Amino acid sequence: MTDMLAARLHVPTNELRMERVPVPEPGPGQVRIAVRAAGVCLSDVHLLDGTLRPAWLKGDTVTLGHEVAGVIDALGAGVDAWTAGQRVLLQAGELDLRGVVLTRGVDYDGGYAEYALASATTVVPIPDGLPFEQACVIPDAVSTPWAAVTTTADTRPGDAAAVWGAGGLGAHAVQLLRLVGAAPVIAIDPLPAARERALTLGADAVLDPADPKLRDTVMDLTDGFGLDVALDLAGVPAVREQALTVLGPAGRLVVVGLAGQPIAIPNDIGLAYFRQSVRGHYGSAPQDVQRLVTLAGRGRLDLSASVSDLLPLAEAPAALDRLARKEGDPVRLVLVP
């Protein structure tokens, strides 16, 4: 095979085109993988609608896809730690020589394609028992909330925690909070189906953000203390305002969802007196992905409910449209070449 199908974003016009392009050849220190699964993320939707723009892309077209799993197909010069046929996933990005974080499928070609290139240092082996479609979502949909929960929020066993937005990242945040021992775990989402899903994934309680008694309910659920951890996965200014009203002493509001809007703190006296904080969070570290592969591979983390639908690679534009419209309220749609 000399060419392959790829979903190419033309940045100047925000057009996504399914195109035949040459199969890439791995350079020194690189591997080529035959893609078996690629997750469809809301960030990809934002690239398509122009909300996000590639900062370091060379040229004006890029193959989307930063959640990628597959099989090693070819090795570049100097690569001796890997062999053809190994099952792997790819980290969502890497550092360049300047120390700049480059994101796969944004700043360089990603995995909405039949084949993808990766630096050998960004390849992570996956066990035989972990399906490709579950493995591919780990580098973002699972690792981002994991890092937010464990590192940025510094969640400890027994911490009272709430997640606003139980979608692609929030559904995993519910599972991960329970995994690290948070109690209670509260999911807050306007969609009944999302709230029901959060219950099946381990939430102790689910709430509608429009409920006028939400604050009273949260205080009752936390024995009057309020939240130790509040995670904004929705990226909505109203969420931050609501979360700040239910933080307890030393409570941490962690902003993961991106709104591009100011954050207003209504009462600096309360924030200071109770030693509360607002913390920003973005992405994850390579070791986070490694740990999650171990947890999933050893049965401590069940990702079987993470894949809402499998779609052929050729239907990438339709998949992005479905996600943009939240059709079926998916956790993750996954493309399969």
mmCIF file of C-alpha atoms in Angstrom:
data_model
loop_
_atom_site.group_PDB
_atom_site.id
_atom_site.type_symbol
_atom_site.label_atom_id
_atom_site.label_comp_id
_atom_site.label_asym_id
_atom_site.label_seq_id
_atom_site.Cartn_x
_atom_site.Cartn_y
_atom_site.Cartn_z
ATOM 1 C CA MET A 1 0.000 0.000 0.000
ATOM 2 C CA THR A 2 1.401 3.382 -0.995
ATOM 3 C CA ASP A 3 -1.488 5.623 0.041
ATOM 4 C CA MET A 4 -4.086 5.656 2.800
ATOM 5 C CA LEU A 5 -7.294 7.328 3.919
ATOM 6 C CA ALA A 6 -6.985 10.209 6.393
ATOM 7 C CA ALA A 7 -9.273 12.885 7.852
ATOM 8 C CA ARG A 8 -7.455 16.140 7.066
ATOM 9 C CA LEU A 9 -8.368 19.459 8.649
ATOM 10 C CA HIS A 10 -7.726 22.439 6.363
ATOM 11 C CA VAL A 11 -7.132 25.087 9.017
ATOM 12 C CA PRO A 12 -7.671 28.298 6.989
ATOM 13 C CA THR A 13 -11.181 27.216 5.966
ATOM 14 C CA ASN A 14 -12.063 24.917 8.917
ATOM 15 C CA GLU A 15 -12.898 22.150 6.448
ATOM 16 C CA LEU A 16 -12.492 18.458 7.245
ATOM 17 C CA ARG A 17 -11.854 16.373 4.136
ATOM 18 C CA MET A 18 -11.435 12.641 3.749
ATOM 19 C CA GLU A 19 -8.388 12.371 1.504
ATOM 20 C CA ARG A 20 -5.989 9.789 0.085
ATOM 21 C CA VAL A 21 -2.463 10.669 1.221
ATOM 22 C CA PRO A 22 0.882 8.828 1.086
ATOM 23 C CA VAL A 23 1.530 6.265 3.815
ATOM 24 C CA PRO A 24 4.155 7.968 6.011
ATOM 25 C CA GLU A 25 7.628 6.501 6.423
ATOM 26 C CA PRO A 26 9.148 6.479 9.927
ATOM 27 C CA GLY A 27 12.244 8.613 10.352
ATOM 28 C CA PRO A 28 15.043 8.094 12.865
ATOM 29 C CA GLY A 29 13.644 7.433 16.333
ATOM 30 C CA GLN A 30 10.105 6.963 15.021
ATOM 31 C CA VAL A 31 7.684 4.071 14.645
ATOM 32 C CA ARG A 32 4.721 3.676 12.344
ATOM 33 C CA ILE A 33 1.587 2.083 13.692
ATOM 34 C CA ALA A 34 -1.343 0.591 11.866
ATOM 35 C CA VAL A 35 -4.202 2.396 13.575
ATOM 36 C CA ARG A 36 -6.875 0.140 15.055
ATOM 37 C CA ALA A 37 -8.903 2.756 16.959
ATOM 38 C CA ALA A 38 -9.010 6.538 17.350
ATOM 39 C CA GLY A 39 -11.165 8.400 19.861
ATOM 40 C CA VAL A 40 -13.272 11.390 18.837
ATOM 41 C CA CYS A 41 -12.801 14.226 21.323
ATOM 42 C CA LEU A 42 -14.622 17.519 21.835
ATOM 43 C CA SER A 43 -11.257 19.214 21.238
ATOM 44 C CA ASP A 44 -11.458 17.904 17.666
ATOM 45 C CA VAL A 45 -14.865 19.545 17.330
ATOM 46 C CA HIS A 46 -13.383 22.809 18.601
ATOM 47 C CA LEU A 47 -10.574 22.561 16.035
ATOM 48 C CA LEU A 48 -13.188 22.129 13.344
ATOM 49 C CA ASP A 49 -15.322 25.077 14.465
ATOM 50 C CA GLY A 50 -12.288 27.321 14.956
ATOM 51 C CA THR A 51 -12.554 27.677 18.736
ATOM 52 C CA LEU A 52 -9.125 26.043 18.991
ATOM 53 C CA ARG A 53 -6.291 26.782 16.569
ATOM 54 C CA PRO A 54 -3.036 24.836 16.163
ATOM 55 C CA ALA A 55 -0.223 26.889 17.676
ATOM 56 C CA TRP A 56 2.782 25.016 16.304
ATOM 57 C CA LEU A 57 1.537 23.366 13.110
ATOM 58 C CA LYS A 58 3.932 23.527 10.166
ATOM 59 C CA GLY A 59 1.685 24.209 7.184
ATOM 60 C CA ASP A 60 -2.072 24.610 7.107
ATOM 61 C CA THR A 61 -3.406 21.028 7.070
ATOM 62 C CA VAL A 62 -3.271 18.328 9.738
ATOM 63 C CA THR A 63 -4.676 14.849 10.286
ATOM 64 C CA LEU A 64 -6.839 14.992 13.418
ATOM 65 C CA GLY A 65 -6.804 12.496 16.276
ATOM 66 C CA HIS A 66 -4.872 12.523 19.569
ATOM 67 C CA GLU A 67 -6.397 9.369 21.081
ATOM 68 C CA VAL A 68 -4.801 6.516 19.141
ATOM 69 C CA ALA A 69 -4.154 2.786 19.578
ATOM 70 C CA GLY A 70 -2.910 0.188 17.133
ATOM 71 C CA VAL A 71 -0.137 -2.210 16.166
ATOM 72 C CA ILE A 72 3.472 -1.324 15.399
ATOM 73 C CA ASP A 73 3.932 -1.675 11.660
ATOM 74 C CA ALA A 74 7.425 -0.339 10.888
ATOM 75 C CA LEU A 75 10.486 0.963 12.745
ATOM 76 C CA GLY A 76 12.701 3.920 11.914
ATOM 77 C CA ALA A 77 16.477 3.962 12.223
ATOM 78 C CA GLY A 78 17.796 3.629 15.748
ATOM 79 C CA VAL A 79 14.620 2.119 17.212
ATOM 80 C CA ASP A 80 15.399 -1.179 18.927
ATOM 81 C CA ALA A 81 13.032 -1.192 21.926
ATOM 82 C CA TRP A 82 10.002 -2.156 19.853
ATOM 83 C CA THR A 83 9.099 -4.884 17.386
ATOM 84 C CA ALA A 84 6.544 -5.093 14.607
ATOM 85 C CA GLY A 85 3.217 -6.483 15.752
ATOM 86 C CA GLN A 86 3.256 -5.083 19.285
ATOM 87 C CA ARG A 87 -0.046 -3.705 20.560
ATOM 88 C CA VAL A 88 0.362 -0.089 21.676
ATOM 89 C CA LEU A 89 -1.274 3.240 22.338
ATOM 90 C CA LEU A 90 0.260 6.639 21.681
ATOM 91 C CA GLN A 91 0.711 9.469 24.143
ATOM 92 C CA ALA A 92 -1.407 12.472 23.143
ATOM 93 C CA GLY A 93 1.641 14.654 22.640
ATOM 94 C CA GLU A 94 5.323 15.216 23.318
ATOM 95 C CA LEU A 95 7.940 17.836 24.123
ATOM 96 C CA ASP A 96 10.034 19.195 21.291
ATOM 97 C CA LEU A 97 13.659 20.258 21.616
ATOM 98 C CA ARG A 98 12.569 23.716 22.813
ATOM 99 C CA GLY A 99 10.522 22.237 25.640
ATOM 100 C CA VAL A 100 7.248 23.128 23.888
ATOM 101 C CA VAL A 101 4.354 20.695 24.309
ATOM 102 C CA LEU A 102 3.156 19.548 20.884
ATOM 103 C CA THR A 103 -0.226 17.834 20.632
ATOM 104 C CA ARG A 104 -0.825 14.931 18.279
ATOM 105 C CA GLY A 105 -3.566 15.660 15.780
ATOM 106 C CA VAL A 106 -3.187 19.393 16.411
ATOM 107 C CA ASP A 107 0.424 20.434 15.955
ATOM 108 C CA TYR A 108 1.360 17.381 13.882
ATOM 109 C CA ASP A 109 -0.499 14.540 12.166
ATOM 110 C CA GLY A 110 -2.632 12.316 14.373
ATOM 111 C CA GLY A 111 -4.563 9.090 14.189
ATOM 112 C CA TYR A 112 -7.678 9.724 12.094
ATOM 113 C CA ALA A 113 -5.901 7.663 9.455
ATOM 114 C CA GLU A 114 -4.973 4.123 8.530
ATOM 115 C CA TYR A 115 -1.381 4.668 9.667
ATOM 116 C CA ALA A 116 0.273 7.135 12.042
ATOM 117 C CA LEU A 117 3.833 8.077 12.960
ATOM 118 C CA ALA A 118 5.042 8.515 16.523
ATOM 119 C CA SER A 119 8.289 9.161 18.322
ATOM 120 C CA ALA A 120 9.331 5.870 19.905
ATOM 121 C CA THR A 121 9.377 7.603 23.294
ATOM 122 C CA THR A 122 5.615 8.289 23.067
ATOM 123 C CA VAL A 123 4.630 4.643 22.533
ATOM 124 C CA VAL A 124 3.059 2.688 25.421
ATOM 125 C CA PRO A 125 2.512 -1.103 25.285
ATOM 126 C CA ILE A 126 -0.966 -2.392 26.069
ATOM 127 C CA PRO A 127 -1.894 -5.888 27.295
ATOM 128 C CA ASP A 128 -3.644 -8.372 25.038
ATOM 129 C CA GLY A 129 -6.792 -8.254 27.146
ATOM 130 C CA LEU A 130 -7.327 -4.505 26.696
ATOM 131 C CA PRO A 131 -9.353 -3.822 23.526
ATOM 132 C CA PHE A 132 -7.987 -1.186 21.166
ATOM 133 C CA GLU A 133 -11.191 0.853 21.334
ATOM 134 C CA GLN A 134 -10.860 1.129 25.127
ATOM 135 C CA ALA A 135 -7.112 1.674 25.103
ATOM 136 C CA CYS A 136 -7.276 4.562 22.638
ATOM 137 C CA VAL A 137 -9.297 6.796 24.968
ATOM 138 C CA ILE A 138 -6.826 6.524 27.846
ATOM 139 C CA PRO A 139 -4.387 9.247 26.621
ATOM 140 C CA ASP A 140 -6.962 12.022 27.061
ATOM 141 C CA ALA A 141 -10.514 11.079 28.030
ATOM 142 C CA VAL A 142 -9.221 9.082 30.999
ATOM 143 C CA SER A 143 -5.773 10.530 31.733
ATOM 144 C CA THR A 144 -6.892 14.171 31.803
ATOM 145 C CA PRO A 145 -9.479 13.656 34.578
ATOM 146 C CA TRP A 146 -7.091 11.251 36.326
ATOM 147 C CA ALA A 147 -4.393 13.919 36.527
ATOM 148 C CA ALA A 148 -6.987 16.504 37.564
ATOM 149 C CA VAL A 149 -8.233 14.240 40.365
ATOM 150 C CA THR A 150 -4.915 12.937 41.644
ATOM 151 C CA THR A 151 -2.437 15.749 40.963
ATOM 152 C CA THR A 152 -4.169 19.119 40.574
ATOM 153 C CA ALA A 153 -6.992 18.473 43.053
ATOM 154 C CA ASP A 154 -4.789 16.292 45.290
ATOM 155 C CA THR A 155 -7.836 14.177 46.129
ATOM 156 C CA ARG A 156 -7.441 12.025 49.230
ATOM 157 C CA PRO A 157 -9.516 9.077 50.498
ATOM 158 C CA GLY A 158 -12.610 10.391 52.208
ATOM 159 C CA ASP A 159 -12.637 13.728 50.379
ATOM 160 C CA ALA A 160 -16.092 14.900 49.349
ATOM 161 C CA ALA A 161 -16.042 15.503 45.602
ATOM 162 C CA ALA A 162 -18.391 16.646 42.869
ATOM 163 C CA VAL A 163 -18.133 16.587 39.087
ATOM 164 C CA TRP A 164 -19.971 19.129 36.953
ATOM 165 C CA GLY A 165 -20.522 17.626 33.490
ATOM 166 C CA ALA A 166 -20.762 13.830 33.234
ATOM 167 C CA GLY A 167 -19.816 13.564 29.557
ATOM 168 C CA GLY A 168 -16.642 12.287 27.915
ATOM 169 C CA LEU A 169 -14.247 13.388 30.665
ATOM 170 C CA GLY A 170 -16.724 13.708 33.519
ATOM 171 C CA ALA A 171 -17.975 10.131 33.269
ATOM 172 C CA HIS A 172 -14.410 8.939 33.776
ATOM 173 C CA ALA A 173 -13.865 11.452 36.581
ATOM 174 C CA VAL A 174 -16.710 9.804 38.490
ATOM 175 C CA GLN A 175 -15.052 6.397 38.145
ATOM 176 C CA LEU A 176 -11.632 7.746 39.076
ATOM 177 C CA LEU A 177 -12.841 9.633 42.136
ATOM 178 C CA ARG A 178 -14.398 6.452 43.409
ATOM 179 C CA LEU A 179 -11.217 4.537 42.580
ATOM 180 C CA VAL A 180 -9.078 6.845 44.739
ATOM 181 C CA GLY A 181 -11.547 6.724 47.636
ATOM 182 C CA ALA A 182 -13.424 10.033 47.429
ATOM 183 C CA ALA A 183 -16.675 9.964 49.402
ATOM 184 C CA PRO A 184 -19.265 10.980 48.593
ATOM 185 C CA VAL A 185 -18.910 11.298 44.821
ATOM 186 C CA ILE A 186 -21.573 13.614 43.383
ATOM 187 C CA ALA A 187 -22.292 14.056 39.665
ATOM 188 C CA ILE A 188 -24.055 17.222 38.479
ATOM 189 C CA ASP A 189 -25.430 17.375 34.935
ATOM 190 C CA PRO A 190 -28.543 18.863 33.288
ATOM 191 C CA LEU A 191 -29.164 15.718 31.201
ATOM 192 C CA PRO A 192 -31.129 12.891 32.870
ATOM 193 C CA ALA A 193 -29.322 10.259 30.775
ATOM 194 C CA ALA A 194 -25.931 11.576 31.897
ATOM 195 C CA ARG A 195 -27.014 11.535 35.532
ATOM 196 C CA GLU A 196 -28.265 7.963 35.192
ATOM 197 C CA ARG A 197 -24.979 6.915 33.593
ATOM 198 C CA ALA A 198 -23.033 8.529 36.423
ATOM 199 C CA LEU A 199 -24.943 6.401 38.911
ATOM 200 C CA THR A 200 -24.023 3.234 37.043
ATOM 201 C CA LEU A 201 -20.360 4.334 37.067
ATOM 202 C CA GLY A 202 -20.258 4.771 40.825
ATOM 203 C CA ALA A 203 -21.648 8.183 41.769
ATOM 204 C CA ASP A 204 -23.214 8.221 45.226
ATOM 205 C CA ALA A 205 -25.665 10.948 44.220
ATOM 206 C CA VAL A 206 -26.638 12.853 41.069
ATOM 207 C CA LEU A 207 -28.072 16.348 40.852
ATOM 208 C CA ASP A 208 -29.523 18.724 38.279
ATOM 209 C CA PRO A 209 -27.622 22.043 38.328
ATOM 210 C CA ALA A 210 -30.943 23.855 37.878
ATOM 211 C CA ASP A 211 -32.291 22.451 41.161
ATOM 212 C CA PRO A 212 -32.821 25.460 43.473
ATOM 213 C CA LYS A 213 -32.046 23.216 46.442
ATOM 214 C CA LEU A 214 -28.696 22.057 45.039
ATOM 215 C CA ARG A 215 -26.603 23.826 47.670
ATOM 216 C CA ASP A 216 -28.723 22.476 50.512
ATOM 217 C CA THR A 217 -28.489 18.971 49.070
ATOM 218 C CA VAL A 218 -24.710 19.130 48.688
ATOM 219 C CA MET A 219 -24.336 20.365 52.270
ATOM 220 C CA ASP A 220 -26.570 17.522 53.501
ATOM 221 C CA LEU A 221 -24.551 14.956 51.516
ATOM 222 C CA THR A 222 -21.299 16.280 53.019
ATOM 223 C CA ASP A 223 -22.544 16.476 56.622
ATOM 224 C CA GLY A 224 -22.565 20.256 56.438
ATOM 225 C CA PHE A 225 -18.889 20.656 55.546
ATOM 226 C CA GLY A 226 -19.129 21.268 51.798
ATOM 227 C CA LEU A 227 -16.894 19.916 49.051
ATOM 228 C CA ASP A 228 -13.196 19.222 49.311
ATOM 229 C CA VAL A 229 -12.967 18.894 45.533
ATOM 230 C CA ALA A 230 -15.138 20.463 42.822
ATOM 231 C CA LEU A 231 -14.283 19.550 39.230
ATOM 232 C CA ASP A 232 -15.563 21.673 36.365
ATOM 233 C CA LEU A 233 -15.566 19.354 33.344
ATOM 234 C CA ALA A 234 -18.314 21.316 31.596
ATOM 235 C CA GLY A 235 -16.410 24.487 30.777
ATOM 236 C CA VAL A 236 -19.341 26.743 31.691
ATOM 237 C CA PRO A 237 -18.937 29.980 33.708
ATOM 238 C CA ALA A 238 -22.119 29.280 35.687
ATOM 239 C CA VAL A 239 -20.583 26.020 36.880
ATOM 240 C CA ARG A 240 -17.668 27.807 38.530
ATOM 241 C CA GLU A 241 -20.031 30.230 40.258
ATOM 242 C CA GLN A 242 -22.177 27.373 41.556
ATOM 243 C CA ALA A 243 -19.187 25.285 42.647
ATOM 244 C CA LEU A 244 -17.717 28.135 44.683
ATOM 245 C CA THR A 245 -20.916 28.277 46.760
ATOM 246 C CA VAL A 246 -20.528 24.666 47.925
ATOM 247 C CA LEU A 247 -16.782 24.496 48.646
ATOM 248 C CA GLY A 248 -15.829 23.578 52.176
ATOM 249 C CA PRO A 249 -12.768 24.645 54.183
ATOM 250 C CA ALA A 250 -9.611 24.238 52.039
ATOM 251 C CA GLY A 251 -11.878 23.231 49.147
ATOM 252 C CA ARG A 252 -10.344 23.124 45.672
ATOM 253 C CA LEU A 253 -12.193 24.144 42.518
ATOM 254 C CA VAL A 254 -10.360 22.606 39.559
ATOM 255 C CA VAL A 255 -11.143 24.072 36.133
ATOM 256 C CA VAL A 256 -10.707 21.454 33.406
ATOM 257 C CA GLY A 257 -13.384 22.437 30.896
ATOM 258 C CA LEU A 258 -12.464 25.440 28.776
ATOM 259 C CA ALA A 259 -14.878 28.332 28.336
ATOM 260 C CA GLY A 260 -12.587 31.210 27.349
ATOM 261 C CA GLN A 261 -14.384 33.360 29.903
ATOM 262 C CA PRO A 262 -13.390 35.254 33.082
ATOM 263 C CA ILE A 263 -13.725 33.487 36.435
ATOM 264 C CA ALA A 264 -15.512 35.598 39.033
ATOM 265 C CA ILE A 265 -14.933 35.024 42.756
ATOM 266 C CA PRO A 266 -17.964 36.530 44.494
ATOM 267 C CA ASN A 267 -16.459 36.717 47.984
ATOM 268 C CA ASP A 268 -12.718 37.046 48.499
ATOM 269 C CA ILE A 269 -13.162 37.120 52.287
ATOM 270 C CA GLY A 270 -14.682 33.638 52.306
ATOM 271 C CA LEU A 271 -12.040 32.375 49.886
ATOM 272 C CA ALA A 272 -9.257 33.671 52.112
ATOM 273 C CA TYR A 273 -10.781 32.736 55.471
ATOM 274 C CA PHE A 274 -11.566 29.174 54.444
ATOM 275 C CA ARG A 275 -8.264 28.814 52.492
ATOM 276 C CA GLN A 276 -10.071 27.785 49.338
ATOM 277 C CA SER A 277 -8.446 27.773 45.914
ATOM 278 C CA VAL A 278 -9.195 27.811 42.198
ATOM 279 C CA ARG A 279 -6.795 25.675 40.157
ATOM 280 C CA GLY A 280 -6.386 25.316 36.423
ATOM 281 C CA HIS A 281 -5.757 21.947 34.841
ATOM 282 C CA TYR A 282 -4.711 20.800 31.369
ATOM 283 C CA GLY A 283 -3.853 17.336 30.054
ATOM 284 C CA SER A 284 -1.722 14.768 31.877
ATOM 285 C CA ALA A 285 1.825 13.458 32.245
ATOM 286 C CA PRO A 286 3.232 10.362 30.495
ATOM 287 C CA GLN A 287 3.320 8.439 33.768
ATOM 288 C CA ASP A 288 -0.419 9.010 34.194
ATOM 289 C CA VAL A 289 -1.106 7.083 30.994
ATOM 290 C CA GLN A 290 1.235 4.277 32.098
ATOM 291 C CA ARG A 291 -0.567 3.956 35.432
ATOM 292 C CA LEU A 292 -3.989 3.879 33.788
ATOM 293 C CA VAL A 293 -2.936 1.158 31.363
ATOM 294 C CA THR A 294 -1.850 -0.880 34.376
ATOM 295 C CA LEU A 295 -5.124 -0.236 36.206
ATOM 296 C CA ALA A 296 -7.231 -1.106 33.161
ATOM 297 C CA GLY A 297 -5.103 -4.123 32.283
ATOM 298 C CA ARG A 298 -5.367 -5.534 35.807
ATOM 299 C CA GLY A 299 -9.106 -5.027 36.018
ATOM 300 C CA ARG A 300 -9.089 -2.174 38.529
ATOM 301 C CA LEU A 301 -10.580 0.254 35.987
ATOM 302 C CA ASP A 302 -13.429 -0.876 33.731
ATOM 303 C CA LEU A 303 -13.564 1.096 30.478
ATOM 304 C CA SER A 304 -16.171 -1.070 28.766
ATOM 305 C CA ALA A 305 -18.805 1.663 29.128
ATOM 306 C CA SER A 306 -16.499 4.309 27.664
ATOM 307 C CA VAL A 307 -17.145 3.448 24.016
ATOM 308 C CA SER A 308 -20.560 4.698 22.965
ATOM 309 C CA ASP A 309 -20.222 3.654 19.307
ATOM 310 C CA LEU A 310 -17.714 2.391 16.745
ATOM 311 C CA LEU A 311 -17.680 4.094 13.345
ATOM 312 C CA PRO A 312 -15.641 3.527 10.176
ATOM 313 C CA LEU A 313 -12.821 6.010 9.620
ATOM 314 C CA ALA A 314 -14.610 7.220 6.477
ATOM 315 C CA GLU A 315 -17.401 8.540 8.735
ATOM 316 C CA ALA A 316 -15.121 10.882 10.708
ATOM 317 C CA PRO A 317 -17.050 14.026 9.631
ATOM 318 C CA ALA A 318 -20.319 12.429 10.730
ATOM 319 C CA ALA A 319 -18.777 11.381 14.054
ATOM 320 C CA LEU A 320 -17.642 14.943 14.764
ATOM 321 C CA ASP A 321 -21.085 16.239 13.854
ATOM 322 C CA ARG A 322 -22.727 13.736 16.215
ATOM 323 C CA LEU A 323 -20.438 14.804 19.043
ATOM 324 C CA ALA A 324 -20.992 18.514 18.363
ATOM 325 C CA ARG A 325 -24.755 17.958 18.591
ATOM 326 C CA LYS A 326 -24.315 15.607 21.593
ATOM 327 C CA GLU A 327 -26.470 13.065 19.779
ATOM 328 C CA GLY A 328 -27.051 10.223 22.223
ATOM 329 C CA ASP A 329 -24.882 11.987 24.848
ATOM 330 C CA PRO A 330 -21.820 9.872 24.020
ATOM 331 C CA VAL A 331 -18.882 9.241 26.333
ATOM 332 C CA ARG A 332 -16.607 8.475 23.371
ATOM 333 C CA LEU A 333 -17.210 7.737 19.724
ATOM 334 C CA VAL A 334 -14.340 5.710 18.255
ATOM 335 C CA LEU A 335 -13.189 5.574 14.624
ATOM 336 C CA VAL A 336 -11.980 2.249 13.250
ATOM 337 C CA PRO A 337 -9.914 2.223 10.003
#
